[in-house]
mmCIF file of N, CA and C in Angstrom:
data_model
loop_
_atom_site.group_PDB
_atom_site.id
_atom_site.type_symbol
_atom_site.label_atom_id
_atom_site.label_comp_id
_atom_site.label_asym_id
_atom_site.label_seq_id
_atom_site.Cartn_x
_atom_site.Cartn_y
_atom_site.Cartn_z
ATOM 1 N N MET A 281 161.157 325.963 277.625
ATOM 2 C CA MET A 281 159.814 325.982 277.284
ATOM 3 C C MET A 281 158.686 326.848 278.026
ATOM 4 N N LYS A 282 158.196 327.357 277.415
ATOM 5 C CA LYS A 282 157.110 328.348 278.214
ATOM 6 C C LYS A 282 156.086 327.899 278.692
ATOM 7 N N ASP A 283 155.257 328.364 279.828
ATOM 8 C CA ASP A 283 154.397 327.517 280.437
ATOM 9 C C ASP A 283 152.892 327.709 279.202
ATOM 10 N N GLU A 284 153.164 328.623 278.433
ATOM 11 C CA GLU A 284 151.491 328.734 277.788
ATOM 12 C C GLU A 284 151.652 327.415 276.935
ATOM 13 N N CYS A 285 152.794 326.822 276.468
ATOM 14 C CA CYS A 285 152.474 325.882 275.380
ATOM 15 C C CYS A 285 152.418 324.557 276.110
ATOM 16 N N LYS A 286 152.410 324.398 277.309
ATOM 17 C CA LYS A 286 152.130 323.280 278.064
ATOM 18 C C LYS A 286 150.702 322.885 278.096
ATOM 19 N N ALA A 287 150.347 321.596 277.843
ATOM 20 C CA ALA A 287 149.028 320.880 277.414
ATOM 21 C C ALA A 287 149.144 319.479 278.342
ATOM 22 N N THR A 288 147.910 319.659 279.207
ATOM 23 C CA THR A 288 147.665 318.351 279.938
ATOM 24 C C THR A 288 146.366 317.839 278.983
ATOM 25 N N PHE A 289 146.331 316.451 278.882
ATOM 26 C CA PHE A 289 145.326 315.793 278.552
ATOM 27 C C PHE A 289 145.362 314.288 279.546
ATOM 28 N N GLN A 290 143.657 313.814 279.414
ATOM 29 C CA GLN A 290 143.895 312.492 280.103
ATOM 30 C C GLN A 290 143.625 311.401 279.365
ATOM 31 N N ILE A 291 144.442 310.577 279.491
ATOM 32 C CA ILE A 291 144.873 309.113 278.698
ATOM 33 C C ILE A 291 143.376 308.249 279.338
ATOM 34 N N LYS A 292 142.684 307.765 278.428
ATOM 35 C CA LYS A 292 141.433 306.894 279.023
ATOM 36 C C LYS A 292 141.526 305.256 278.439
ATOM 37 N N LYS A 293 141.382 304.381 278.856
ATOM 38 C CA LYS A 293 141.088 303.315 278.377
ATOM 39 C C LYS A 293 139.536 302.502 278.688
ATOM 40 N N GLU A 294 138.928 301.655 278.309
ATOM 41 C CA GLU A 294 137.376 300.950 278.320
ATOM 42 C C GLU A 294 138.046 299.646 278.991
ATOM 43 N N GLU A 295 136.878 299.894 280.273
ATOM 44 C CA GLU A 295 137.208 298.222 280.990
ATOM 45 C C GLU A 295 135.608 297.907 281.273
ATOM 46 N N LEU A 296 135.569 296.486 281.185
ATOM 47 C CA LEU A 296 134.515 296.029 280.780
ATOM 48 C C LEU A 296 133.542 295.518 282.235
ATOM 49 N N ASP A 297 132.479 295.815 282.792
ATOM 50 C CA ASP A 297 132.080 295.651 284.112
ATOM 51 C C ASP A 297 131.201 294.218 284.029
ATOM 52 N N ILE A 298 131.123 293.349 284.439
ATOM 53 C CA ILE A 298 130.487 292.375 284.455
ATOM 54 C C ILE A 298 129.598 292.027 285.415
ATOM 55 N N ALA A 299 127.958 292.290 285.057
ATOM 56 C CA ALA A 299 127.149 291.831 285.928
ATOM 57 C C ALA A 299 125.925 290.789 285.502
ATOM 58 N N LYS A 300 125.728 289.990 286.807
ATOM 59 C CA LYS A 300 124.744 288.999 286.524
ATOM 60 C C LYS A 300 123.460 289.302 287.011
ATOM 61 N N GLU A 301 122.201 288.833 286.492
ATOM 62 C CA GLU A 301 121.142 289.027 286.849
ATOM 63 C C GLU A 301 120.072 287.685 286.305
ATOM 64 N N TRP A 302 119.065 287.471 287.596
ATOM 65 C CA TRP A 302 117.873 286.389 287.061
ATOM 66 C C TRP A 302 117.287 286.906 286.532
ATOM 67 N N MET A 303 116.894 285.998 285.155
ATOM 68 C CA MET A 303 115.578 286.356 284.478
ATOM 69 C C MET A 303 114.925 285.254 283.917
ATOM 70 N N GLN A 304 113.428 285.659 284.362
ATOM 71 C CA GLN A 304 112.777 284.308 283.928
ATOM 72 C C GLN A 304 112.236 283.982 282.622
ATOM 73 N N THR A 305 112.775 282.728 282.245
ATOM 74 C CA THR A 305 112.819 282.180 280.968
ATOM 75 C C THR A 305 111.653 281.470 280.778
ATOM 76 N N SER A 306 110.820 281.009 281.579
ATOM 77 C CA SER A 306 109.618 280.138 281.348
ATOM 78 C C SER A 306 108.913 279.905 282.620
ATOM 79 N N GLU A 307 107.508 279.396 282.498
ATOM 80 C CA GLU A 307 106.551 279.279 283.393
ATOM 81 C C GLU A 307 106.480 277.633 283.646
ATOM 82 N N VAL A 308 106.342 276.927 284.321
ATOM 83 C CA VAL A 308 105.736 275.678 284.294
ATOM 84 C C VAL A 308 104.673 275.255 285.743
ATOM 85 N N ASN A 309 103.449 274.888 284.766
ATOM 86 C CA ASN A 309 102.424 274.682 285.597
ATOM 87 C C ASN A 309 102.046 272.907 285.910
ATOM 88 N N ILE A 310 102.482 272.316 286.909
ATOM 89 C CA ILE A 310 102.372 271.079 287.192
ATOM 90 C C ILE A 310 100.814 270.585 287.614
ATOM 91 N N CYS A 311 100.592 269.515 286.919
ATOM 92 C CA CYS A 311 99.591 268.666 287.232
ATOM 93 C C CYS A 311 99.233 267.440 287.118
ATOM 94 N N ARG A 312 98.395 267.056 287.625
ATOM 95 C CA ARG A 312 97.918 265.328 287.330
ATOM 96 C C ARG A 312 96.750 265.116 286.066
ATOM 97 N N GLN A 313 96.874 264.436 285.304
ATOM 98 C CA GLN A 313 95.456 264.323 284.754
ATOM 99 C C GLN A 313 94.904 262.889 284.763
ATOM 100 N N THR A 314 93.652 262.534 285.028
ATOM 101 C CA THR A 314 93.333 261.549 284.884
ATOM 102 C C THR A 314 92.427 261.314 283.676
ATOM 103 N N ILE A 315 92.769 259.954 282.740
ATOM 104 C CA ILE A 315 92.283 259.599 281.520
ATOM 105 C C ILE A 315 91.449 258.389 281.781
ATOM 106 N N THR A 316 90.362 258.374 281.346
ATOM 107 C CA THR A 316 89.423 257.545 281.631
ATOM 108 C C THR A 316 89.451 256.754 279.848
ATOM 109 N N GLU A 317 89.546 255.190 280.575
ATOM 110 C CA GLU A 317 89.296 254.356 279.466
ATOM 111 C C GLU A 317 87.912 253.195 279.715
ATOM 112 N N ASP A 318 87.373 252.632 278.717
ATOM 113 C CA ASP A 318 86.376 251.529 278.708
ATOM 114 C C ASP A 318 87.160 250.719 278.626
ATOM 115 N N ARG A 319 86.969 249.608 279.198
ATOM 116 C CA ARG A 319 87.436 248.107 279.166
ATOM 117 C C ARG A 319 86.584 247.379 279.613
ATOM 118 N N SER A 320 86.575 246.031 278.638
ATOM 119 C CA SER A 320 85.399 245.060 278.881
ATOM 120 C C SER A 320 86.210 243.750 279.063
ATOM 121 N N PHE A 321 85.444 243.077 280.106
ATOM 122 C CA PHE A 321 86.433 241.840 280.511
ATOM 123 C C PHE A 321 85.495 240.675 280.104
ATOM 124 N N ILE A 322 86.007 239.238 279.634
ATOM 125 C CA ILE A 322 84.999 238.040 279.600
ATOM 126 C C ILE A 322 85.526 237.295 281.234
ATOM 127 N N VAL A 323 84.488 236.849 281.395
ATOM 128 C CA VAL A 323 84.807 236.215 282.507
ATOM 129 C C VAL A 323 84.081 234.861 282.836
ATOM 130 N N PRO A 324 84.694 233.650 282.649
ATOM 131 C CA PRO A 324 83.554 232.344 282.500
ATOM 132 C C PRO A 324 83.193 232.281 283.853
ATOM 133 N N VAL A 325 81.876 231.956 284.088
ATOM 134 C CA VAL A 325 80.963 231.299 285.246
ATOM 135 C C VAL A 325 80.940 230.292 285.033
ATOM 136 N N LYS A 326 80.723 229.618 286.429
ATOM 137 C CA LYS A 326 79.990 227.967 286.520
ATOM 138 C C LYS A 326 78.736 228.051 286.945
ATOM 139 N N ARG A 327 77.651 227.299 286.417
ATOM 140 C CA ARG A 327 76.653 227.227 287.457
ATOM 141 C C ARG A 327 76.151 225.702 287.559
ATOM 142 N N GLU A 328 75.419 225.153 288.500
ATOM 143 C CA GLU A 328 75.306 223.705 288.906
ATOM 144 C C GLU A 328 73.605 223.950 288.850
ATOM 145 N N GLU A 329 73.137 222.684 287.740
ATOM 146 C CA GLU A 329 71.703 222.812 287.173
ATOM 147 C C GLU A 329 71.129 221.187 287.930
ATOM 148 N N LEU A 330 69.631 221.172 288.166
ATOM 149 C CA LEU A 330 69.375 219.873 288.472
ATOM 150 C C LEU A 330 68.785 220.064 286.856
ATOM 151 N N VAL A 331 68.590 218.887 286.233
ATOM 152 C CA VAL A 331 68.214 218.394 284.846
ATOM 153 C C VAL A 331 67.279 217.447 285.000
ATOM 154 N N ILE A 332 66.034 217.399 284.746
ATOM 155 C CA ILE A 332 65.108 216.831 284.829
ATOM 156 C C ILE A 332 64.535 216.394 283.455
ATOM 157 N N THR A 333 64.944 215.121 282.776
ATOM 158 C CA THR A 333 64.467 214.703 281.369
ATOM 159 C C THR A 333 63.243 213.719 281.808
ATOM 160 N N LYS A 334 62.222 214.661 280.898
ATOM 161 C CA LYS A 334 60.806 213.754 280.826
ATOM 162 C C LYS A 334 60.843 212.771 279.478
ATOM 163 N N LYS A 335 60.590 211.703 279.262
ATOM 164 C CA LYS A 335 60.538 210.830 278.122
ATOM 165 C C LYS A 335 59.217 210.098 277.957
ATOM 166 N N ASN A 336 58.421 210.324 276.872
ATOM 167 C CA ASN A 336 57.252 209.532 276.780
ATOM 168 C C ASN A 336 57.818 208.235 276.445
ATOM 169 N N LEU A 337 57.227 206.871 276.980
ATOM 170 C CA LEU A 337 57.446 205.718 276.689
ATOM 171 C C LEU A 337 56.615 205.331 275.355
ATOM 172 N N ALA A 338 57.018 204.140 274.820
ATOM 173 C CA ALA A 338 56.274 203.749 273.725
ATOM 174 C C ALA A 338 54.844 203.665 274.082
ATOM 175 N N SER A 339 54.224 204.053 273.131
ATOM 176 C CA SER A 339 52.731 203.639 273.424
ATOM 177 C C SER A 339 52.068 202.937 271.848
ATOM 178 N N ALA A 340 50.566 203.144 272.362
ATOM 179 C CA ALA A 340 50.095 202.344 271.136
ATOM 180 C C ALA A 340 50.153 203.092 270.234
ATOM 181 N N THR A 341 50.414 204.582 269.982
ATOM 182 C CA THR A 341 50.015 205.096 268.881
ATOM 183 C C THR A 341 51.584 205.872 268.430
ATOM 184 N N THR A 342 51.725 205.535 267.129
ATOM 185 C CA THR A 342 53.141 206.009 266.829
ATOM 186 C C THR A 342 53.366 207.206 266.761
ATOM 187 N N GLU A 343 52.194 208.378 266.624
ATOM 188 C CA GLU A 343 52.457 209.874 266.467
ATOM 189 C C GLU A 343 53.157 210.252 267.765
ATOM 190 N N HIS A 344 53.295 210.010 268.673
ATOM 191 C CA HIS A 344 54.145 210.230 270.090
ATOM 192 C C HIS A 344 55.162 210.013 269.929
ATOM 193 N N ASP A 345 55.737 208.972 268.932
ATOM 194 C CA ASP A 345 57.379 208.618 268.855
ATOM 195 C C ASP A 345 58.419 209.514 268.846
ATOM 196 N N ASP A 346 58.257 210.645 267.693
ATOM 197 C CA ASP A 346 58.908 211.471 267.236
ATOM 198 C C ASP A 346 58.933 212.489 268.301
ATOM 199 N N MET A 347 58.328 212.529 269.120
ATOM 200 C CA MET A 347 58.013 214.046 269.956
ATOM 201 C C MET A 347 59.620 214.148 270.919
ATOM 202 N N PRO A 348 60.434 215.346 270.793
ATOM 203 C CA PRO A 348 61.685 215.331 271.707
ATOM 204 C C PRO A 348 61.321 214.742 273.266
ATOM 205 N N PRO A 349 61.898 214.987 274.138
ATOM 206 C CA PRO A 349 61.779 214.373 275.340
ATOM 207 C C PRO A 349 61.885 215.984 276.012
ATOM 208 N N GLU A 350 60.899 216.179 277.188
ATOM 209 C CA GLU A 350 60.658 217.532 277.829
ATOM 210 C C GLU A 350 61.999 217.545 278.862
ATOM 211 N N ILE A 351 62.946 218.787 278.749
ATOM 212 C CA ILE A 351 63.934 218.966 279.680
ATOM 213 C C ILE A 351 63.364 219.776 280.639
ATOM 214 N N ILE A 352 63.739 219.953 282.117
ATOM 215 C CA ILE A 352 63.231 220.909 282.682
ATOM 216 C C ILE A 352 64.826 221.038 283.665
ATOM 217 N N ARG A 353 65.333 222.496 283.399
ATOM 218 C CA ARG A 353 66.828 222.791 284.574
ATOM 219 C C ARG A 353 66.383 223.735 285.351
ATOM 220 N N ILE A 354 66.650 223.470 286.447
ATOM 221 C CA ILE A 354 66.712 224.066 287.956
ATOM 222 C C ILE A 354 68.098 224.508 287.867
ATOM 223 N N ILE A 355 68.182 225.445 288.248
ATOM 224 C CA ILE A 355 69.426 226.180 288.689
ATOM 225 C C ILE A 355 69.627 225.913 290.545
ATOM 226 N N LEU A 356 70.758 225.186 290.842
ATOM 227 C CA LEU A 356 70.819 224.901 291.987
ATOM 228 C C LEU A 356 71.737 226.354 292.661
ATOM 229 N N ASN A 357 73.040 226.092 292.149
ATOM 230 C CA ASN A 357 74.305 227.148 292.455
ATOM 231 C C ASN A 357 74.995 227.812 291.111
ATOM 232 N N GLU A 358 75.333 229.037 291.151
ATOM 233 C CA GLU A 358 76.006 229.506 290.486
ATOM 234 C C GLU A 358 77.162 230.293 290.807
ATOM 235 N N GLU A 359 78.054 231.096 290.397
ATOM 236 C CA GLU A 359 79.173 231.561 290.545
ATOM 237 C C GLU A 359 78.794 233.190 290.015
ATOM 238 N N HIS A 360 78.816 234.100 291.109
ATOM 239 C CA HIS A 360 78.712 235.362 290.853
ATOM 240 C C HIS A 360 80.055 236.264 290.589
ATOM 241 N N VAL A 361 80.037 237.119 289.835
ATOM 242 C CA VAL A 361 81.090 238.111 289.413
ATOM 243 C C VAL A 361 80.965 239.204 290.291
ATOM 244 N N GLU A 362 82.011 239.511 291.530
ATOM 245 C CA GLU A 362 82.392 240.855 291.951
ATOM 246 C C GLU A 362 83.460 241.331 291.176
ATOM 247 N N PHE A 363 83.514 242.828 290.964
ATOM 248 C CA PHE A 363 84.754 243.262 290.907
ATOM 249 C C PHE A 363 84.988 244.596 291.850
ATOM 250 N N ASN A 364 86.140 245.193 292.231
ATOM 251 C CA ASN A 364 86.454 245.925 293.346
ATOM 252 C C ASN A 364 87.561 246.825 292.670
ATOM 253 N N LYS A 365 87.490 247.950 292.631
ATOM 254 C CA LYS A 365 88.391 248.802 291.421
ATOM 255 C C LYS A 365 89.878 249.298 293.040
ATOM 256 N N HIS A 366 90.800 249.028 292.619
ATOM 257 C CA HIS A 366 92.069 249.557 293.681
ATOM 258 C C HIS A 366 92.951 250.395 292.704
ATOM 259 N N THR A 367 93.927 251.132 293.561
ATOM 260 C CA THR A 367 94.932 252.047 292.530
ATOM 261 C C THR A 367 96.094 251.023 292.854
ATOM 262 N N VAL A 368 96.796 251.080 291.465
ATOM 263 C CA VAL A 368 98.027 250.374 291.641
ATOM 264 C C VAL A 368 99.518 251.352 291.244
ATOM 265 N N LYS A 369 100.323 251.550 292.154
ATOM 266 C CA LYS A 369 101.041 252.626 291.666
ATOM 267 C C LYS A 369 102.042 252.211 290.674
ATOM 268 N N LEU A 370 102.184 252.977 289.777
ATOM 269 C CA LEU A 370 102.933 252.673 288.548
ATOM 270 C C LEU A 370 104.486 253.085 288.595
ATOM 271 N N GLU A 371 104.506 254.475 289.126
ATOM 272 C CA GLU A 371 106.062 255.264 288.891
ATOM 273 C C GLU A 371 105.641 256.271 289.695
ATOM 274 N N ASP A 372 106.845 256.731 290.321
ATOM 275 C CA ASP A 372 107.023 257.617 291.266
ATOM 276 C C ASP A 372 107.617 258.601 290.432
ATOM 277 N N VAL A 373 107.370 260.068 290.316
ATOM 278 C CA VAL A 373 107.739 260.842 289.732
ATOM 279 C C VAL A 373 107.945 262.207 290.568
ATOM 280 N N SER A 374 109.521 262.382 290.199
ATOM 281 C CA SER A 374 109.959 263.681 291.271
ATOM 282 C C SER A 374 110.127 264.735 290.269
ATOM 283 N N ILE A 375 109.710 266.129 291.213
ATOM 284 C CA ILE A 375 109.998 267.282 290.182
ATOM 285 C C ILE A 375 110.353 268.107 291.363
ATOM 286 N N TYR A 376 111.867 268.896 290.836
ATOM 287 C CA TYR A 376 112.311 269.714 291.389
ATOM 288 C C TYR A 376 112.901 270.478 290.573
ATOM 289 N N LYS A 377 113.839 271.922 291.146
ATOM 290 C CA LYS A 377 114.508 272.631 290.851
ATOM 291 C C LYS A 377 116.279 272.401 290.973
ATOM 292 N N GLN A 378 116.704 272.470 289.858
ATOM 293 C CA GLN A 378 118.519 272.356 290.373
ATOM 294 C C GLN A 378 118.909 273.684 289.642
ATOM 295 N N GLN A 379 119.907 273.919 290.517
ATOM 296 C CA GLN A 379 120.810 274.933 289.702
ATOM 297 C C GLN A 379 122.046 274.824 289.226
ATOM 298 N N LEU A 380 122.287 274.637 288.155
ATOM 299 C CA LEU A 380 123.680 274.171 287.445
ATOM 300 C C LEU A 380 124.726 275.639 287.264
ATOM 301 N N GLN A 381 125.789 275.488 287.149
ATOM 302 C CA GLN A 381 126.750 276.415 286.434
ATOM 303 C C GLN A 381 127.374 276.014 285.163
ATOM 304 N N ASP A 382 127.181 276.608 284.488
ATOM 305 C CA ASP A 382 128.273 277.039 283.131
ATOM 306 C C ASP A 382 129.099 277.961 283.032
ATOM 307 N N ILE A 383 129.843 277.851 281.932
ATOM 308 C CA ILE A 383 130.843 278.774 281.920
ATOM 309 C C ILE A 383 130.625 279.724 280.589
ATOM 310 N N LYS A 384 130.446 280.781 280.381
ATOM 311 C CA LYS A 384 129.731 281.723 279.466
ATOM 312 C C LYS A 384 131.083 282.430 278.866
ATOM 313 N N HIS A 385 131.652 282.244 277.580
ATOM 314 C CA HIS A 385 132.500 283.133 277.105
ATOM 315 C C HIS A 385 132.435 284.532 276.352
ATOM 316 N N ILE A 386 132.989 285.294 276.937
ATOM 317 C CA ILE A 386 132.377 286.591 276.428
ATOM 318 C C ILE A 386 133.689 287.462 275.871
ATOM 319 N N GLU A 387 133.385 287.513 274.180
ATOM 320 C CA GLU A 387 134.395 288.253 273.422
ATOM 321 C C GLU A 387 133.942 289.921 273.471
ATOM 322 N N GLU A 388 134.896 290.805 273.696
ATOM 323 C CA GLU A 388 134.820 291.983 273.377
ATOM 324 C C GLU A 388 135.839 293.054 273.012
ATOM 325 N N ILE A 389 136.149 294.043 272.042
ATOM 326 C CA ILE A 389 136.758 295.087 272.045
ATOM 327 C C ILE A 389 136.817 295.876 272.667
ATOM 328 N N LEU A 390 138.055 295.957 273.166
ATOM 329 C CA LEU A 390 138.326 297.202 274.247
ATOM 330 C C LEU A 390 138.844 298.435 273.765
ATOM 331 N N LYS A 391 138.962 299.454 274.018
ATOM 332 C CA LYS A 391 139.637 300.537 273.517
ATOM 333 C C LYS A 391 140.704 301.233 274.487
ATOM 334 N N ARG A 392 141.596 301.507 274.279
ATOM 335 C CA ARG A 392 142.295 302.345 274.998
ATOM 336 C C ARG A 392 143.462 303.242 274.277
ATOM 337 N N GLU A 393 143.595 304.528 274.841
ATOM 338 C CA GLU A 393 144.320 305.366 274.260
ATOM 339 C C GLU A 393 145.529 305.369 274.863
ATOM 340 N N VAL A 394 146.672 305.625 273.797
ATOM 341 C CA VAL A 394 147.935 305.873 273.862
ATOM 342 C C VAL A 394 148.553 307.351 273.572
ATOM 343 N N PRO A 395 149.277 308.096 274.345
ATOM 344 C CA PRO A 395 149.752 309.432 273.706
ATOM 345 C C PRO A 395 150.943 309.035 272.606
ATOM 346 N N ILE A 396 150.536 309.968 271.936
ATOM 347 C CA ILE A 396 151.764 309.958 270.802
ATOM 348 C C ILE A 396 152.125 311.423 270.442
ATOM 349 N N VAL A 397 153.607 311.541 270.355
ATOM 350 C CA VAL A 397 154.254 312.427 270.211
ATOM 351 C C VAL A 397 154.933 312.657 268.605
ATOM 352 N N LYS A 398 154.711 313.477 268.197
ATOM 353 C CA LYS A 398 155.059 313.626 266.688
ATOM 354 C C LYS A 398 156.076 315.045 266.503
ATOM 355 N N ILE A 399 157.120 314.498 266.140
ATOM 356 C CA ILE A 399 158.068 315.455 266.269
ATOM 357 C C ILE A 399 158.442 315.775 264.810
ATOM 358 N N SER A 400 158.305 316.763 264.081
ATOM 359 C CA SER A 400 158.405 316.975 262.741
ATOM 360 C C SER A 400 159.727 318.488 262.829
ATOM 361 N N ASN A 401 160.331 318.416 261.657
ATOM 362 C CA ASN A 401 161.262 319.666 261.493
ATOM 363 C C ASN A 401 162.528 319.673 262.816
ATOM 364 N N ALA A 402 162.658 318.621 263.449
ATOM 365 C CA ALA A 402 163.741 319.174 264.332
ATOM 366 C C ALA A 402 164.787 318.786 264.044
ATOM 367 N N LEU A 403 165.840 319.146 264.310
ATOM 368 C CA LEU A 403 167.256 319.038 263.912
ATOM 369 C C LEU A 403 167.623 317.967 265.351
ATOM 370 N N ASP A 404 167.316 318.807 266.437
ATOM 371 C CA ASP A 404 168.267 317.887 267.466
ATOM 372 C C ASP A 404 167.329 317.493 268.437
ATOM 373 N N TYR A 405 167.473 316.112 268.640
ATOM 374 C CA TYR A 405 166.337 315.753 269.909
ATOM 375 C C TYR A 405 167.009 315.084 270.687
ATOM 376 N N ARG A 406 166.959 315.460 271.938
ATOM 377 C CA ARG A 406 167.222 314.882 273.472
ATOM 378 C C ARG A 406 166.356 314.089 273.958
ATOM 379 N N HIS A 407 166.440 313.032 274.659
ATOM 380 C CA HIS A 407 165.654 312.368 275.510
ATOM 381 C C HIS A 407 166.109 312.041 276.429
ATOM 382 N N ASN A 408 165.871 312.519 277.643
ATOM 383 C CA ASN A 408 166.268 312.317 279.260
ATOM 384 C C ASN A 408 165.730 311.154 279.769
#
């Protein structure tokens, strides 16, 4: 074989380089919101009264007989309603970041070259 017929070429294949990078996928703002509501309460209260009833006695004339008695009320003691607002813990809320690890399955078709030698019209072939 002559040197002029010599051919050299590179056989190549594809390889996959895998790299990871952090990407921001969302943004979260955390705050508390105070909601107001109108509430009404019914609280029974007691009081102590001095009651004076004046009633006309029977008199000579009958025109005063059907008059209702006169009632005088004097409040001696009464309950006074006081209210104080205070906060009550409803729940504890924890907010934190957590890193989790998943496995991501990647499928990709990779190519590679193979040398092919075609021999045509050869009468004698020897392989050493």
